[in-house]
PDB file of C-alpha atoms and ligand atoms in Angstrom:
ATOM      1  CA  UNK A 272     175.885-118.608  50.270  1.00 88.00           C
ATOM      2  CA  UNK A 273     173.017-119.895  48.063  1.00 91.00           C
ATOM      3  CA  UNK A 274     172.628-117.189  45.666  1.00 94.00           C
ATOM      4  CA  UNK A 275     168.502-118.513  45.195  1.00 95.00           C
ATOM      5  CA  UNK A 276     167.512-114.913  43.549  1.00 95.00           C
ATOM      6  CA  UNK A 277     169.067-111.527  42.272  1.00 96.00           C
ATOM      7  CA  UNK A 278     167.634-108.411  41.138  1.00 95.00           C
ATOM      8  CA  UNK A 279     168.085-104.879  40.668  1.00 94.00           C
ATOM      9  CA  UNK A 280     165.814-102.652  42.313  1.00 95.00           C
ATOM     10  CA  UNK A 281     166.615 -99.292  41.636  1.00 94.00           C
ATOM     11  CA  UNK A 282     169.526 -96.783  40.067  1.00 93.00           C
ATOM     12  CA  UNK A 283     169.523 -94.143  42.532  1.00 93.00           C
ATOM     13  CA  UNK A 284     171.308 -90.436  42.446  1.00 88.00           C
ATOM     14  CA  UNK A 285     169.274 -89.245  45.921  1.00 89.00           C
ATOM     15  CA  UNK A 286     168.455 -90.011  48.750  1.00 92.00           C
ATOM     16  CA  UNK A 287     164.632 -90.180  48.227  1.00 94.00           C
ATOM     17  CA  UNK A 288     165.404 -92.919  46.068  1.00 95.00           C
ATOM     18  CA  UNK A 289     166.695 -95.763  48.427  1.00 96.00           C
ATOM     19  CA  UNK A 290     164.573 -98.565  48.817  1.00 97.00           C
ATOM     20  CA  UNK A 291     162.286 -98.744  51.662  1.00 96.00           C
ATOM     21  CA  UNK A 292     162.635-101.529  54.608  1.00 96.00           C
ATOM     22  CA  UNK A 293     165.500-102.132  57.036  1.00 95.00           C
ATOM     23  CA  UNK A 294     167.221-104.698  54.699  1.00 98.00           C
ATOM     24  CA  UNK A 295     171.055-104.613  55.254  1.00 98.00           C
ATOM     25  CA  UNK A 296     173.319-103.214  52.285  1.00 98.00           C
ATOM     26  CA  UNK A 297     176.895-104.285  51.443  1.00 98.00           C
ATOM     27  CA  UNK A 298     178.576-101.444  49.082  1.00 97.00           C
ATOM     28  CA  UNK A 299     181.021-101.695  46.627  1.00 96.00           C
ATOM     29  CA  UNK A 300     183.794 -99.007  46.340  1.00 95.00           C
ATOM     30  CA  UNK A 301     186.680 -98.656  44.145  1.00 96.00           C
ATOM     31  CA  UNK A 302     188.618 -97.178  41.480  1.00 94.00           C
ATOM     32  CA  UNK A 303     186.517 -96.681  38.163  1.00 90.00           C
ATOM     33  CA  UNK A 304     187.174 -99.762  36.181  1.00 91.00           C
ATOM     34  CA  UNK A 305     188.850-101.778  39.430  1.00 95.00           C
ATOM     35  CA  UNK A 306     186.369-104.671  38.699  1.00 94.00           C
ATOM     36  CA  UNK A 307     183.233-103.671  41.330  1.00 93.00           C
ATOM     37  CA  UNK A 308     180.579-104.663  39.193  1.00 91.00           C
ATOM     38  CA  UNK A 309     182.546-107.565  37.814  1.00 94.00           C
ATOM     39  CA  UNK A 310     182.642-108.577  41.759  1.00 96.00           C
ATOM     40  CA  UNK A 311     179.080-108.711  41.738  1.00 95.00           C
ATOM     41  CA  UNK A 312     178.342-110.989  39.164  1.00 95.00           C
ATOM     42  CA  UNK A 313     180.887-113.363  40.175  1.00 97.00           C
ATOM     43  CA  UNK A 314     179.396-113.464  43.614  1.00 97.00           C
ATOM     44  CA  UNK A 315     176.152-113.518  42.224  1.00 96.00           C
ATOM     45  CA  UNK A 316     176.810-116.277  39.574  1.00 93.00           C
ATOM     46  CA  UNK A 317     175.191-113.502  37.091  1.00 92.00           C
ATOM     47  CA  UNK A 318     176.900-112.654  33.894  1.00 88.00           C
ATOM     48  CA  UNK A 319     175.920-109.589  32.836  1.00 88.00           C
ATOM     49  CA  UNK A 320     173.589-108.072  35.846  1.00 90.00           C
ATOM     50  CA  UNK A 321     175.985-105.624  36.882  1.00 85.00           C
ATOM     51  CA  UNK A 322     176.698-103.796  33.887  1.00 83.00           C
ATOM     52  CA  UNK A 323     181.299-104.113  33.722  1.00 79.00           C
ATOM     53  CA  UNK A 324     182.817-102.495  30.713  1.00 76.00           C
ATOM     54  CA  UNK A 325     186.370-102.475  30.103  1.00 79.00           C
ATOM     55  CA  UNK A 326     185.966 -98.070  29.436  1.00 76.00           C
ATOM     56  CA  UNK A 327     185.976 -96.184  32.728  1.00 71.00           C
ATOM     57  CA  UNK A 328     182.963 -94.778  34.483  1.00 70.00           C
ATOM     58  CA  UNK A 329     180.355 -97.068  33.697  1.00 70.00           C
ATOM     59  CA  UNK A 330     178.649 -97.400  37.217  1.00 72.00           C
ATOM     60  CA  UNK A 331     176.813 -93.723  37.522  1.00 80.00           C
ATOM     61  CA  UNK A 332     174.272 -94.271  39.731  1.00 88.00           C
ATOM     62  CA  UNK A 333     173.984 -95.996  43.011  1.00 93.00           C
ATOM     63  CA  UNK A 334     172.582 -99.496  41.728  1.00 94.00           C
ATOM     64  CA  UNK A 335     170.912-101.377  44.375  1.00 96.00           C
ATOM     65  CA  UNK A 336     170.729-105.139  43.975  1.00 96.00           C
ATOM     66  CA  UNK A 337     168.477-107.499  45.761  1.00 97.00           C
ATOM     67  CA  UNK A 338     169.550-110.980  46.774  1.00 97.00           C
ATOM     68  CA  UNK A 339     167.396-113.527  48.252  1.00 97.00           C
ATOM     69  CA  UNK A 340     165.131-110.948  49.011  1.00 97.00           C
ATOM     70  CA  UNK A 341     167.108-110.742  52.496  1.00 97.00           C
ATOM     71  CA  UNK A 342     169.685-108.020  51.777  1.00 98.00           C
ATOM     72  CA  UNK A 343     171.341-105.645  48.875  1.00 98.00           C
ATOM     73  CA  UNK A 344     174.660-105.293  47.068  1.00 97.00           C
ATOM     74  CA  UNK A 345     174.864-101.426  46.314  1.00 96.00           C
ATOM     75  CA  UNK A 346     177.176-100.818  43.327  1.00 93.00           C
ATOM     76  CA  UNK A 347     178.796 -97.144  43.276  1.00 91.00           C
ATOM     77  CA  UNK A 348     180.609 -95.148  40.612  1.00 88.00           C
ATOM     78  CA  UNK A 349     184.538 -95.490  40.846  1.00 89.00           C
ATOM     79  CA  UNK A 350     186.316 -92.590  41.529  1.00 88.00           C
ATOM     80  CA  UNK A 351     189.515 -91.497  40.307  1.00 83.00           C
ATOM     81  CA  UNK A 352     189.010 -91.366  36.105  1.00 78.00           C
ATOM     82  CA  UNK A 353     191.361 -88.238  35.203  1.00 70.00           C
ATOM     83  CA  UNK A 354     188.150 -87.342  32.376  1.00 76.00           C
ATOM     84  CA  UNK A 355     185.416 -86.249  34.869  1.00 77.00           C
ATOM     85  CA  UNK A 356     184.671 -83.005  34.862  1.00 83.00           C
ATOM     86  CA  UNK A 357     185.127 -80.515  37.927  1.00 86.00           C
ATOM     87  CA  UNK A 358     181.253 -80.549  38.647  1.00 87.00           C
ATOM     88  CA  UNK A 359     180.425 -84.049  38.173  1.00 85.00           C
ATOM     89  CA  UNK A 360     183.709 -85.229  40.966  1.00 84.00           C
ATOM     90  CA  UNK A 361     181.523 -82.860  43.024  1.00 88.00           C
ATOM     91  CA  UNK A 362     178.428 -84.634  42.389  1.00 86.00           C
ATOM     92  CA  UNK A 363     180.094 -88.301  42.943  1.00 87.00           C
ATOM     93  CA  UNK A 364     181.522 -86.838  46.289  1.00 89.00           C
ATOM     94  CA  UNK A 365     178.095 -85.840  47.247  1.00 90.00           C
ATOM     95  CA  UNK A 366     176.074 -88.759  46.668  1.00 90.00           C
ATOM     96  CA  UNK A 367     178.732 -91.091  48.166  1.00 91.00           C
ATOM     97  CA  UNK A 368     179.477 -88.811  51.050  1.00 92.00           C
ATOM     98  CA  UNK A 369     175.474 -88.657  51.768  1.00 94.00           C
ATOM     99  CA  UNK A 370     175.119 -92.396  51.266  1.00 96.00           C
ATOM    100  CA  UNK A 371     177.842 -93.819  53.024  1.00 96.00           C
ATOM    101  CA  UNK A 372     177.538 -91.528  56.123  1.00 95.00           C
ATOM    102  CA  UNK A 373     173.249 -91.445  56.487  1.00 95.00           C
ATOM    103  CA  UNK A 374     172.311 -95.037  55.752  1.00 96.00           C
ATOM    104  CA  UNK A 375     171.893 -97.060  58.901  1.00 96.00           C
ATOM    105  CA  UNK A 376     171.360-100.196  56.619  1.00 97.00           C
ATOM    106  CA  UNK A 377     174.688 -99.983  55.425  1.00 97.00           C
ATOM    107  CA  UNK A 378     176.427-103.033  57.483  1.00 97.00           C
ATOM    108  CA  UNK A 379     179.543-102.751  55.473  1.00 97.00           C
ATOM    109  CA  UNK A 380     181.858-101.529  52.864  1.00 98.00           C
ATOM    110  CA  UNK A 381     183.815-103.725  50.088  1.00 98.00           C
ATOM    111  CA  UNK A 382     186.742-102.027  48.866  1.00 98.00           C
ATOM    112  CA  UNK A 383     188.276-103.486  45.815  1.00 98.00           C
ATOM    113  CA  UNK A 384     191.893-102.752  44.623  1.00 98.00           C
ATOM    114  CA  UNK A 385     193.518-103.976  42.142  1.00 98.00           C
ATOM    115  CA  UNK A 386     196.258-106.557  43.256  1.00 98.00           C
ATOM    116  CA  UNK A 387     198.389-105.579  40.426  1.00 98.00           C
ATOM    117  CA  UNK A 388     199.257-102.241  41.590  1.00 97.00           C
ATOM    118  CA  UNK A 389     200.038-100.059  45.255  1.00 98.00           C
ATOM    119  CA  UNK A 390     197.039 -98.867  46.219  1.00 98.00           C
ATOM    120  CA  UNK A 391     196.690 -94.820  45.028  1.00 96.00           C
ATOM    121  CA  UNK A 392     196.184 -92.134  46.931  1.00 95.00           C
ATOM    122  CA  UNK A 393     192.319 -91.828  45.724  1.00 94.00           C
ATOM    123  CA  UNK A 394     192.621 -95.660  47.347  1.00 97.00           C
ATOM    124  CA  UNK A 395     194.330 -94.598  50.496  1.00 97.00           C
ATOM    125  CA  UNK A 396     191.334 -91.530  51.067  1.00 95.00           C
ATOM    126  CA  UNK A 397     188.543 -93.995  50.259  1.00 96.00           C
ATOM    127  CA  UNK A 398     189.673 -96.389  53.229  1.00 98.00           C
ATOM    128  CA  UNK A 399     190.950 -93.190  55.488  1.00 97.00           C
ATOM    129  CA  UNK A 400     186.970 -92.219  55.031  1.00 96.00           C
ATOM    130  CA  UNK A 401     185.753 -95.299  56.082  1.00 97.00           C
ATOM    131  CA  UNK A 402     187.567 -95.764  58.795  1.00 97.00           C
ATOM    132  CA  UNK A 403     186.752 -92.235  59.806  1.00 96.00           C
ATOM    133  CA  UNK A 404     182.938 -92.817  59.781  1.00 95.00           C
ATOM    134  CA  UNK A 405     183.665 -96.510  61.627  1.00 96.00           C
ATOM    135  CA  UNK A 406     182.538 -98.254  58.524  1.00 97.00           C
ATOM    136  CA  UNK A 407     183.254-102.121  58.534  1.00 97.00           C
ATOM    137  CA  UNK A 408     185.260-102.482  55.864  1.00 98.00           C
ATOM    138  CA  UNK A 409     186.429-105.720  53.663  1.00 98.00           C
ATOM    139  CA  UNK A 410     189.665-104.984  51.051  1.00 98.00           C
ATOM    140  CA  UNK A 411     189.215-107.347  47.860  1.00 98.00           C
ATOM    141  CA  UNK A 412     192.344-107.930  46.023  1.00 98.00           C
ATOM    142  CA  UNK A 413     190.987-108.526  42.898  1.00 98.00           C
ATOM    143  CA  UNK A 414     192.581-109.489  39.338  1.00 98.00           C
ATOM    144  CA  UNK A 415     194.687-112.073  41.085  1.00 98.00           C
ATOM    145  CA  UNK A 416     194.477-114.084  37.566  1.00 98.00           C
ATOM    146  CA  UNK A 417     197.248-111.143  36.377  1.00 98.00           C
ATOM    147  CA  UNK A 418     199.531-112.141  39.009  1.00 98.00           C
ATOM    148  CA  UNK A 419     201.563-115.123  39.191  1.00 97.00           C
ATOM    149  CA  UNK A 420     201.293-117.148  42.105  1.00 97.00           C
ATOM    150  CA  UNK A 421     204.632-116.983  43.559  1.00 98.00           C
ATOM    151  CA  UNK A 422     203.617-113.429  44.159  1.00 98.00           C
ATOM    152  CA  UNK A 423     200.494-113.323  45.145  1.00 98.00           C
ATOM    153  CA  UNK A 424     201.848-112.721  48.884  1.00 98.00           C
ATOM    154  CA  UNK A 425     203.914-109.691  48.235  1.00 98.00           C
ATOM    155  CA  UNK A 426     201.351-108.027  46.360  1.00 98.00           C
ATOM    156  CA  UNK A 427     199.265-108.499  49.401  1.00 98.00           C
ATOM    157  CA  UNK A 428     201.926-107.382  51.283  1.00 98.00           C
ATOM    158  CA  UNK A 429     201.664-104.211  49.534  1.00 98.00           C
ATOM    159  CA  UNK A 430     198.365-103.417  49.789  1.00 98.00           C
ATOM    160  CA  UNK A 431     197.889-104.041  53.473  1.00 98.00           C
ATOM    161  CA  UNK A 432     200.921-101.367  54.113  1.00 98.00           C
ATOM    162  CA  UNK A 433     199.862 -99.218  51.947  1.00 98.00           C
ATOM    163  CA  UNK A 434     196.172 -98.880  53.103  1.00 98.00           C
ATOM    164  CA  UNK A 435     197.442 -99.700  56.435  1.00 98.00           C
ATOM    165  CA  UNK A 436     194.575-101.879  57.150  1.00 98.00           C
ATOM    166  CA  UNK A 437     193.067-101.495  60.385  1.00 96.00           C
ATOM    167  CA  UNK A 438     192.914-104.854  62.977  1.00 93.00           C
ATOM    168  CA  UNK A 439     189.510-106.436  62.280  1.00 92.00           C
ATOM    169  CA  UNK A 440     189.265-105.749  58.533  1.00 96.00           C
ATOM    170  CA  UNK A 441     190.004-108.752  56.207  1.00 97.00           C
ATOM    171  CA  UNK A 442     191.850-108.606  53.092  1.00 98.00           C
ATOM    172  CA  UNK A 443     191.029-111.296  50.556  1.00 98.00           C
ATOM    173  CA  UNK A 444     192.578-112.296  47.209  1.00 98.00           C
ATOM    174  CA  UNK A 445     190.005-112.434  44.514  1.00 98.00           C
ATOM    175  CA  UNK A 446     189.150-113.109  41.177  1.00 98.00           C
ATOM    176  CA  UNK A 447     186.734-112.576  38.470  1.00 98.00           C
ATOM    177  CA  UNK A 448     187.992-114.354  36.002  1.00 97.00           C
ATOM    178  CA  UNK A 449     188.295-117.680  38.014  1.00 97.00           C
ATOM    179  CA  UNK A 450     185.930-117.381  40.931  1.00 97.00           C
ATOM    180  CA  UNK A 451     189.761-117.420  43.442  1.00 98.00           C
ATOM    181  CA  UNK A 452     188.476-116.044  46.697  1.00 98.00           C
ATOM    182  CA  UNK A 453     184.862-116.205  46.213  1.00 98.00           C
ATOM    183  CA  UNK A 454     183.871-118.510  49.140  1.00 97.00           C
ATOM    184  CA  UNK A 455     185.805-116.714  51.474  1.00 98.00           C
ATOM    185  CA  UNK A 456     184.197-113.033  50.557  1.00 98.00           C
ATOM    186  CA  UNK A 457     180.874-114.835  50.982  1.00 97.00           C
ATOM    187  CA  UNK A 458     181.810-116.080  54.621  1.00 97.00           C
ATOM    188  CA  UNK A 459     182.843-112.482  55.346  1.00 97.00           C
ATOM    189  CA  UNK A 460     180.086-110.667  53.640  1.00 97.00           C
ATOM    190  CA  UNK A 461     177.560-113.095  55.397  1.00 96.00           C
ATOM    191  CA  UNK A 462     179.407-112.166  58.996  1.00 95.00           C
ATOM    192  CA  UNK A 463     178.176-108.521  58.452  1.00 95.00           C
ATOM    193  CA  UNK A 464     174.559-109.395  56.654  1.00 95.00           C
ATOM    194  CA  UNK A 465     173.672-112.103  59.416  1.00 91.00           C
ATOM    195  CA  UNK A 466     175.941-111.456  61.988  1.00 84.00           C
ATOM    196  CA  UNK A 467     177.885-113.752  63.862  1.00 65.00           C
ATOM    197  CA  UNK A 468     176.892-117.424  62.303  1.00 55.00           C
ATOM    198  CA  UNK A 469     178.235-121.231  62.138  1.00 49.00           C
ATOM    199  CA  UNK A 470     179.175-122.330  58.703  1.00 54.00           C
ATOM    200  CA  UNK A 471     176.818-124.842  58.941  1.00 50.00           C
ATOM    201  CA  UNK A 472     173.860-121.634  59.248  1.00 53.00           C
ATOM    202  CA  UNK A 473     176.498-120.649  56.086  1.00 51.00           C
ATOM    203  CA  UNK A 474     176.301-123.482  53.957  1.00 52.00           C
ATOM    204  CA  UNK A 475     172.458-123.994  54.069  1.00 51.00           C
TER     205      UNK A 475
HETATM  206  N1  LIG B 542     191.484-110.399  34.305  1.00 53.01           N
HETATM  207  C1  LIG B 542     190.530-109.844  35.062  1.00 53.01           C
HETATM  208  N2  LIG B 542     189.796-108.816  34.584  1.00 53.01           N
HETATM  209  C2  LIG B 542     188.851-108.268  35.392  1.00 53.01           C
HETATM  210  C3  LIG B 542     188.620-108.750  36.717  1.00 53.01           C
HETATM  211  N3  LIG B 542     187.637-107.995  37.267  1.00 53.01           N
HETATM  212  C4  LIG B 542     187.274-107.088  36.317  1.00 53.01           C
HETATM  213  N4  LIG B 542     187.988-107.240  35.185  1.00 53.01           N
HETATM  214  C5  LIG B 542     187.870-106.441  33.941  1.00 53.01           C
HETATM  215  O1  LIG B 542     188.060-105.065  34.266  1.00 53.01           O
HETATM  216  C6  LIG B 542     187.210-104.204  33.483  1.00 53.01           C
HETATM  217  C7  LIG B 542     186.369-103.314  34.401  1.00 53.01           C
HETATM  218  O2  LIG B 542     185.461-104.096  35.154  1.00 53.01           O
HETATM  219  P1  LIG B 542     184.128-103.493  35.801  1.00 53.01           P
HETATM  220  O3  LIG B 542     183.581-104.581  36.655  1.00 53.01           O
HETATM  221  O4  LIG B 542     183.245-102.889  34.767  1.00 53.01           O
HETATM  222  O5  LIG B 542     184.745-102.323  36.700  1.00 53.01           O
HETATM  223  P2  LIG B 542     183.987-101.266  37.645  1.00 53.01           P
HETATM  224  O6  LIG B 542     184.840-101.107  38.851  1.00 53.01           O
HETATM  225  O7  LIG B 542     182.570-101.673  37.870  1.00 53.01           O
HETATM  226  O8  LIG B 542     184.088 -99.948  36.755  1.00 53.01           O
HETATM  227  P3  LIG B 542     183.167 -98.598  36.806  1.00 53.01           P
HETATM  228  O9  LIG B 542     181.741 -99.004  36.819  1.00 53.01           O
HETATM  229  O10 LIG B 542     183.567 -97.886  35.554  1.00 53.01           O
HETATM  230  O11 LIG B 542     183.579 -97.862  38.041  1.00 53.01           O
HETATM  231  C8  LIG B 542     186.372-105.153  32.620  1.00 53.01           C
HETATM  232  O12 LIG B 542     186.986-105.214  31.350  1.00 53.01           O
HETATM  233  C9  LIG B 542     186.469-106.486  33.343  1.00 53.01           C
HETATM  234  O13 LIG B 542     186.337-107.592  32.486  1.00 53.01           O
HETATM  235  C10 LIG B 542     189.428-109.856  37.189  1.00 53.01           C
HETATM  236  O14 LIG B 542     189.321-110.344  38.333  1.00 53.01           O
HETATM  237  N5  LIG B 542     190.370-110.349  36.324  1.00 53.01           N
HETATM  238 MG1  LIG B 543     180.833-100.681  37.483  1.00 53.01          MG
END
């Protein structure tokens, strides 16, 4: 994927806020400080357009971010930070709940764990969701620069059990730090933006 132009286009907390148009949106979802917005800037070859900090809870709005001016990355808060209050969980579970399940443009989901650890059990109900709303989802590893290599494939091991990812969902191994697994997200993300395409239609 030629990344040729990025922007963000709106931080939206309704509905009424979504951009216009039938573009296609890819989401981010995760635990808060998993890497999501780190994700994006790797993919996008942006430093600092998705705003990362290395405190919990910095993604509060739904962030929507143009590429190529043919579809959107849509960064979401994180869930599971033990200091949110009672009322603003509810609010999170709201907006997500109303974006994820009343967007048609919504093509597909990327959940991002962190390879490190079993997935939790805020982990395990964000993928039970999505598979209970038929969401096409995509698991990203990520942090794979923490692990060593000779165990890369039981870590992977782990999270696939543990989510118990569905037939037809792909897990990659990513990383922020060194770019590990970026080419292959792309191919996958492009699969659900463009639909079914050669990787020559890919690589121009
Ligand atoms: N070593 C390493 N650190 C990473 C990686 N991805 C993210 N980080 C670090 O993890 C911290 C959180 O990253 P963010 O991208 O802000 O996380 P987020 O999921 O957007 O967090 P919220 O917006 O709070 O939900 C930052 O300090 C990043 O530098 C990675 O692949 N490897
Ligand atoms: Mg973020």
């Amino acid at each position: 994927m030629k990344v040729k132009s990025a922007e963000i286009v709106i931080s939206a907390v309704k509905k009424a806020q979504y951009p216009e148009g039938d573009l296609p949106e890819i989401a981010l979802a995760g635990r808060s400080n998993v890497g999501k917005s780190s994700f994006i800037n790797k993919m996008l070859n942006r430093k600092n357009l998705a705003r990362t900090s290395s405190k919990p809870g910095k993604t509060q709005t739904l962030n929507f971010y143009l590429i190529n001016e043919e579809f959107y990355f849509v960064d979401v808060p994180g869930y599971g930070y033990a200091k949110v209050s009672k009322k603003e969980r509810e609010k999170w579970g709201q907006m997500i709940e109303t974006y994820f399940t009343e967007r048609p443009q919504l093509k597909c989901v990327v959940l991002i764990v962190d390879v490190r650890h079993k997935p939790t059990a805020d982990d395990i109900m964000m993928y039970d969701f999505l598979k209970y709303y038929k969401i096409p989802t995509i698991i990203i590893a990520t942090k794979a620069d923490k692990v060593p290599k000779g165990k890369w494939q039981k870590h992977l091991k782990i999270v696939k059990d543990t989510l118990n990812i569905e037939k037809g969902d792909h897990l990659i191994l990513f990383s922020s730090e060194t770019g590990q697994g970026k080419e292959e997200a792309w191919n996958v993300i492009s699969q659900h933006v463009y639909g079914e395409q050669t990787e020559k239609d890919q690589n121009e």
